[in-house]
Coordinates of C-alpha atoms and ligand atoms in Angstrom, one line a residue:
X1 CA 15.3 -11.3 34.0
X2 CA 12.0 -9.1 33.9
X3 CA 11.2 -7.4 30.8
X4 CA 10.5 -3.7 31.7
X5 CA 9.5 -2.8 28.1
X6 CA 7.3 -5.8 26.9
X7 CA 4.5 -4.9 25.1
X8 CA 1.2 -5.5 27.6
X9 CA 0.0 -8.3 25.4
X10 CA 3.3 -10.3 25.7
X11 CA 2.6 -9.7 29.7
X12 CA -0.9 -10.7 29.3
X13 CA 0.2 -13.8 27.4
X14 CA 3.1 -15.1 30.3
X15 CA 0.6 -13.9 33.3
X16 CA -2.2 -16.1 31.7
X17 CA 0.6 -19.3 30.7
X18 CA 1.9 -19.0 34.5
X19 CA -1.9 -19.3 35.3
X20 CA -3.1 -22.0 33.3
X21 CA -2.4 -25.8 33.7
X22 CA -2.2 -27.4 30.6
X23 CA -1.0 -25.4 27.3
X24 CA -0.7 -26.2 24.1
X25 CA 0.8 -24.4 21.6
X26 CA 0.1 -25.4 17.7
X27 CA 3.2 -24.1 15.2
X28 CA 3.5 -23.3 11.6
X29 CA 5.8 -22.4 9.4
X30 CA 6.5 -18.8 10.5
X31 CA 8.1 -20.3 14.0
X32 CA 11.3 -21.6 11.6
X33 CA 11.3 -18.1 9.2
X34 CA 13.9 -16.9 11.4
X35 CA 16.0 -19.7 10.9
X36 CA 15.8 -19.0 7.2
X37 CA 13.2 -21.5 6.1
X38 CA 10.8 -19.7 3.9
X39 CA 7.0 -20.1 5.1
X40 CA 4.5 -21.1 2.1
X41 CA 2.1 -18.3 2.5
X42 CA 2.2 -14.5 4.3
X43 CA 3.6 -11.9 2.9
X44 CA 6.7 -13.4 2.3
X45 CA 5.9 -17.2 1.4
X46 CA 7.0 -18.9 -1.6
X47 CA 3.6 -19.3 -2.7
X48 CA 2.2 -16.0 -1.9
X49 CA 5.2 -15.0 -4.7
X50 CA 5.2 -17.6 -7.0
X51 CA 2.2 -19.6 -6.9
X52 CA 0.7 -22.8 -5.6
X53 CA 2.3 -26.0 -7.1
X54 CA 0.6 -29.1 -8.3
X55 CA -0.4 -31.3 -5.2
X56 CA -0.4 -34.6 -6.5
X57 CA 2.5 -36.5 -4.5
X58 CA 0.4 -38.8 -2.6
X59 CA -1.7 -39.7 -5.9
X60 CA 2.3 -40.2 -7.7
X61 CA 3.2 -42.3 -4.3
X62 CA 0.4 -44.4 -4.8
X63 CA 0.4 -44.9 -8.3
X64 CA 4.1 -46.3 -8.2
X65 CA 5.9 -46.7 -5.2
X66 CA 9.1 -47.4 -6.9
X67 CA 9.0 -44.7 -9.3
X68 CA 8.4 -41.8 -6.7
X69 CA 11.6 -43.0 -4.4
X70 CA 13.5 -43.0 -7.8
X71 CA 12.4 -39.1 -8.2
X72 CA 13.0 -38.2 -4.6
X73 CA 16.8 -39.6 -4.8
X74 CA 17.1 -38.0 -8.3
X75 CA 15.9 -34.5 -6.6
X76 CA 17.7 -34.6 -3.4
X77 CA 20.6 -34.3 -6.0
X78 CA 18.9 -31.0 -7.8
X79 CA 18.4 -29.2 -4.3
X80 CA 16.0 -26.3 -4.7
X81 CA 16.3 -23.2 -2.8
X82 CA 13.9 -24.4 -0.2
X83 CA 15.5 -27.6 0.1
X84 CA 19.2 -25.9 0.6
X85 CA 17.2 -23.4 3.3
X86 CA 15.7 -26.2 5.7
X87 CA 18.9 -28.3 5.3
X88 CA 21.0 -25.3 6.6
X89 CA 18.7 -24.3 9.4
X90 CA 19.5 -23.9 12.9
X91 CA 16.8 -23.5 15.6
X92 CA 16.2 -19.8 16.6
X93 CA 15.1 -18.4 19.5
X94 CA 11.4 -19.3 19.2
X95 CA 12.3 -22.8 19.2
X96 CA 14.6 -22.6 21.8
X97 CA 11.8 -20.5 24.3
X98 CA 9.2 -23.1 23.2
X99 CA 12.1 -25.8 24.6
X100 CA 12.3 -24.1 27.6
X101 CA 8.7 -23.2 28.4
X102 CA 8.5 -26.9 28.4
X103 CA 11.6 -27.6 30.8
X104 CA 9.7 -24.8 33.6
X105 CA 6.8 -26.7 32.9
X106 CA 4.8 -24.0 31.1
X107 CA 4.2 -26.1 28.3
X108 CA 2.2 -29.3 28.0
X109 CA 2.5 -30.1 24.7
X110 CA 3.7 -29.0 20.8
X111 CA 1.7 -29.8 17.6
X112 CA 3.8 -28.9 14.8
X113 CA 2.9 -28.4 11.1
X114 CA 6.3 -28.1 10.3
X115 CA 9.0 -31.0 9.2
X116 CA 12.0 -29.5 9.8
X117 CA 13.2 -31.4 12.8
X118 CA 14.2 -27.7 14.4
X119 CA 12.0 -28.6 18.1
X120 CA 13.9 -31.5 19.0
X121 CA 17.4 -29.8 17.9
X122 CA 16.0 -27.1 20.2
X123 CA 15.5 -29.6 22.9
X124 CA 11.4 -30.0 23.1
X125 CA 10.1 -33.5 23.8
X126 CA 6.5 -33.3 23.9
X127 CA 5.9 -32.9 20.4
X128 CA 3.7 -34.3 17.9
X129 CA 5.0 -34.0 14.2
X130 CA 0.9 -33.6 12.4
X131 CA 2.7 -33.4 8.8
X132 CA 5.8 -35.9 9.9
X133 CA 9.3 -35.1 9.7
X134 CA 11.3 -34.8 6.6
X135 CA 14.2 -36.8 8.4
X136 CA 12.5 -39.8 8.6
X137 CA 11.0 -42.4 6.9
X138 CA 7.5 -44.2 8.2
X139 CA 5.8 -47.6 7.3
X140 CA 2.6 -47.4 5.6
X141 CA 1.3 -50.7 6.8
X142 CA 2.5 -50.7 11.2
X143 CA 3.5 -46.7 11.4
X144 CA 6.9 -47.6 12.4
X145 CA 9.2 -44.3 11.9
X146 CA 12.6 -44.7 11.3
X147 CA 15.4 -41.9 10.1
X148 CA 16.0 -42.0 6.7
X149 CA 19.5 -42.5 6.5
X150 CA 18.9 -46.1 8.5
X151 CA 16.8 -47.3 5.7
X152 CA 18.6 -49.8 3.4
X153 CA 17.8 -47.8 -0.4
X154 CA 19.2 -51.2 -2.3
X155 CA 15.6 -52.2 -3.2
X156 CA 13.1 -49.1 -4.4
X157 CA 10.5 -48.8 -2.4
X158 CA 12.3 -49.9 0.8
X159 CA 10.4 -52.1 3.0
X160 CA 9.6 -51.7 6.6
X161 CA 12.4 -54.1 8.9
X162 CA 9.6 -54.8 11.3
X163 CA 6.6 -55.8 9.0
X164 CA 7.8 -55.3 5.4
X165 CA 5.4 -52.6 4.9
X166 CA 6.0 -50.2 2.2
X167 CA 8.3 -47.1 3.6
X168 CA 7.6 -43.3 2.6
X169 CA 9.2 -40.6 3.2
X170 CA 7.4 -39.4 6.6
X171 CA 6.2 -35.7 5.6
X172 CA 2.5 -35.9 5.2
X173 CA 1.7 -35.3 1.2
X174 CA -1.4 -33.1 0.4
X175 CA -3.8 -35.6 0.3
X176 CA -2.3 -38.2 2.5
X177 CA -4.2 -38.6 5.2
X178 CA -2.7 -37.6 8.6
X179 CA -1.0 -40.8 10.9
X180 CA -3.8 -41.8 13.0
X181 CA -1.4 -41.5 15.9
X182 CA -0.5 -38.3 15.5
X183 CA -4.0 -37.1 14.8
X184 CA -5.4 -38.8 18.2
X185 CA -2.6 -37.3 20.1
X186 CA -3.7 -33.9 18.7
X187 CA -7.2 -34.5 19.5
X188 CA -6.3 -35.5 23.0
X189 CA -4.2 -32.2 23.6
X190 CA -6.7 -30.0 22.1
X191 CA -9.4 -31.2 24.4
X192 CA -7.1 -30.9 27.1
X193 CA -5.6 -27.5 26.9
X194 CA -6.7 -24.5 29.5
X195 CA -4.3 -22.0 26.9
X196 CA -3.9 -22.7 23.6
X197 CA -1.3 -20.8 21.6
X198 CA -1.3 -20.2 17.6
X199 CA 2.7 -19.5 16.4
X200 CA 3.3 -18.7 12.9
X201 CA 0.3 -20.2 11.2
X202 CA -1.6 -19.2 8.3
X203 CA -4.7 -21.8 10.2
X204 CA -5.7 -22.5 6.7
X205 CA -4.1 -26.5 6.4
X206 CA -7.1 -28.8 7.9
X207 CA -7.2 -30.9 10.6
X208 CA -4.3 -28.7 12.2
X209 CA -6.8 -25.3 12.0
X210 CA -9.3 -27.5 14.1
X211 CA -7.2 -28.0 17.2
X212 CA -7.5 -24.3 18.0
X213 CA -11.3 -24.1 17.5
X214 CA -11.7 -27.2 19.5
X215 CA -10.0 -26.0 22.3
X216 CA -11.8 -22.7 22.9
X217 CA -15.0 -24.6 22.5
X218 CA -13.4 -26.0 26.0
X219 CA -12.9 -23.4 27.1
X220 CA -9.0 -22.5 26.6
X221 CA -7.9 -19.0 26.1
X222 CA -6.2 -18.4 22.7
X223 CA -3.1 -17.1 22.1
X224 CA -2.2 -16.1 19.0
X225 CA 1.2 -15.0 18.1
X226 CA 1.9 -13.8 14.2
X227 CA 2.6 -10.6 12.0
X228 CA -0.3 -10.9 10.0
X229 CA -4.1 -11.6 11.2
X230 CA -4.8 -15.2 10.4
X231 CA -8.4 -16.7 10.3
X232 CA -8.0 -17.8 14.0
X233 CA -7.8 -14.2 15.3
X234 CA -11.4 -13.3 15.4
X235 CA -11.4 -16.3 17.9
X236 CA -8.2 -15.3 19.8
X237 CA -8.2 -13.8 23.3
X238 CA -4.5 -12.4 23.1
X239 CA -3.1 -11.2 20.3
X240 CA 0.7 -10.4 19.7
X241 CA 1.5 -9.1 16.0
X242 CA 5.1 -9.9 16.0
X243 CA 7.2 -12.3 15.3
X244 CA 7.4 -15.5 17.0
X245 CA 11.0 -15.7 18.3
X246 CA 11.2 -12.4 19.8
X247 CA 8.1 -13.1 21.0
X248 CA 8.3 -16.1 22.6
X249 CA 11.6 -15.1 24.5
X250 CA 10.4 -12.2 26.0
X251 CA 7.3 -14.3 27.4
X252 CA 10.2 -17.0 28.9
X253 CA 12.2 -14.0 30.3
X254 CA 8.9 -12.6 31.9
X255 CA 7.9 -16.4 33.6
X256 CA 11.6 -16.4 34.7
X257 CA 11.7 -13.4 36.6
Ligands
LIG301 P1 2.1 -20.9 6.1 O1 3.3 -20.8 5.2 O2 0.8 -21.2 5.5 O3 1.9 -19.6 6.9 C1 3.0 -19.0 7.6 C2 2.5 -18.0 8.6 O4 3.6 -17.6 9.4 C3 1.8 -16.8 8.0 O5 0.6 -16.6 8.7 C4 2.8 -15.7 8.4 O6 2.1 -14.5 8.6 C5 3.5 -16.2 9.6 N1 4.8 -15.7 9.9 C6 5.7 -15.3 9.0 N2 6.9 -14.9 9.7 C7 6.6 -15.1 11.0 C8 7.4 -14.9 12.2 N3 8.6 -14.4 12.2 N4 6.8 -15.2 13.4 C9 5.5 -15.6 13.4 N5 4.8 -15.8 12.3 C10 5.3 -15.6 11.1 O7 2.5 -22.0 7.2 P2 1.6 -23.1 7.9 O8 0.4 -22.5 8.5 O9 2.5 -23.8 8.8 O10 1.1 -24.1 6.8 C11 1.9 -24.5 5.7 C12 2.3 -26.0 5.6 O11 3.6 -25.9 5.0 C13 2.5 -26.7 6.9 O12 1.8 -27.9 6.7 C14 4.0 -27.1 6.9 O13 4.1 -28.5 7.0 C15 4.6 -26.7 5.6 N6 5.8 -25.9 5.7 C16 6.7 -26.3 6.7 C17 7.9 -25.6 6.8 C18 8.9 -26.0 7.8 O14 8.9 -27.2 8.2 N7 9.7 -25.1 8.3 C19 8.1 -24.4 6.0 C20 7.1 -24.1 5.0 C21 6.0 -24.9 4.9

């Protein structure tokens, strides 16, 4: 159903997606706010109100293997409010527009920064996970990614079935480097994208911020949809200060119609 009321930046956005032939859209954490997942920075983020905290887990990981899985298991039981928030969450109705943006083939391709499984509950299946997914676990040594709850926690670290490789969980640590899959997939999208949209990100986390700037240095036209002005919008062609969900949905209703 058309959209008599959207906003002429939302129409700009769905008249240039209908136009294009490959788009890209790269997420962050304000797609999943409305499903009650709290974003780390913008005005709201955990760290814009309580601070930053240490980032040392891939240094701990290293260090001892054994000893980090012991912690993990020992604060899965200590949930914190974030960790009750994403556990909880549903998709909303950005993740569900993104879904089916990619069913009318609108949509080429997701990069998401977030690990909160909510794309693939919302149906998407061309998406690449850039920080992993905090319901699986992945081999260090062959990249093999398997959901946690199949991974046999008798021995600490568990080892990979395939090549015994050391498993971790797969979210990306700071300071982890990022999968080398998942970063070439990225790479290859950016390079291909005619429109390239920016969803509830801060575009301050690096390589993620990149894929954006590489993109318009193709040539794609930039969409950026967020509340807040991010570094990216001084390089964005359409810019829609709301937020995602609403937005998103009334750019599916408008391609529908
Ligand atoms: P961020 O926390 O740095 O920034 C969130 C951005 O979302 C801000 O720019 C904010 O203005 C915007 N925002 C807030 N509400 C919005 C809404 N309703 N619609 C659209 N935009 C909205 O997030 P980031 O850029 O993704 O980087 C943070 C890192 O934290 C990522 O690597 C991600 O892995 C991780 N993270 C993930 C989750 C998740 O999985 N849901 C949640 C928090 C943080």
């Amino acid at each position: 159903m058309d959209s008599p009321e959207a906003a002429p930046e939302i129409r700009e956005a769905a008249e240039t997606i209908r136009g294009c032939h490959h788009a890209v859209a790269l997420v962050g954490a304000g797609l999943s706010a409305e499903s009650g997942i709290p974003t780390y920075r913008g005005t709201d983020g955990i760290w814009t109100k309580f601070g930053e905290p240490t980032i040392d887990g891939w240094e701990l990981f290293r260090r001892d293997p054994e000893q980090w899985w012991r912690d993990a298991l020992d604060r899965k039981n200590r949930r914190s409010e974030f960790s009750t928030a994403i556990e909880s969450a549903e998709p909303n109705a950005g993740h569900l527009a993104l879904a089916e943006l990619e069913r009318m083939g609108r949509l080429q391709h997701i990069i998401t920064q977030n690990i909160d499984n909510l794309h693939q509950r919302a149906g998407s299946v061309a998406v690449t996970e850039i920080h992993g997914n905090r319901t699986k676990a992945r081999c260090l040594s062959c990249g093999e990614r398997v959901p946690l709850e199949q991974v046999s926690l008798d021995r600490l670290p568990p080892l990979c079935a395939k090549c015994g490789g050391i498993m971790k969980n797969d979210t990306v640590m700071f300071g982890e480097p990022i999968p080398s899959d998942a970063l070439r997939r990225c790479q290859v999208q950016a390079n291909a994208a005619d429109v390239f949209l920016v969803i509830g990100t801060s575009a301050v986390v690096y390589p993620a911020a990149d894929f954006p700037v590489i993109a318009v240095r193709h040539g794609a036209t930039l969409i950026e949809i967020n509340p807040e002005r991010t570094p990216l919008s001084a390089l964005a062609n359409i810019i829609i200060r709301g937020p995602a969900g609403e937005s998103l949905k009334c750019i599916v209703d408008l391609l529908s119609a």
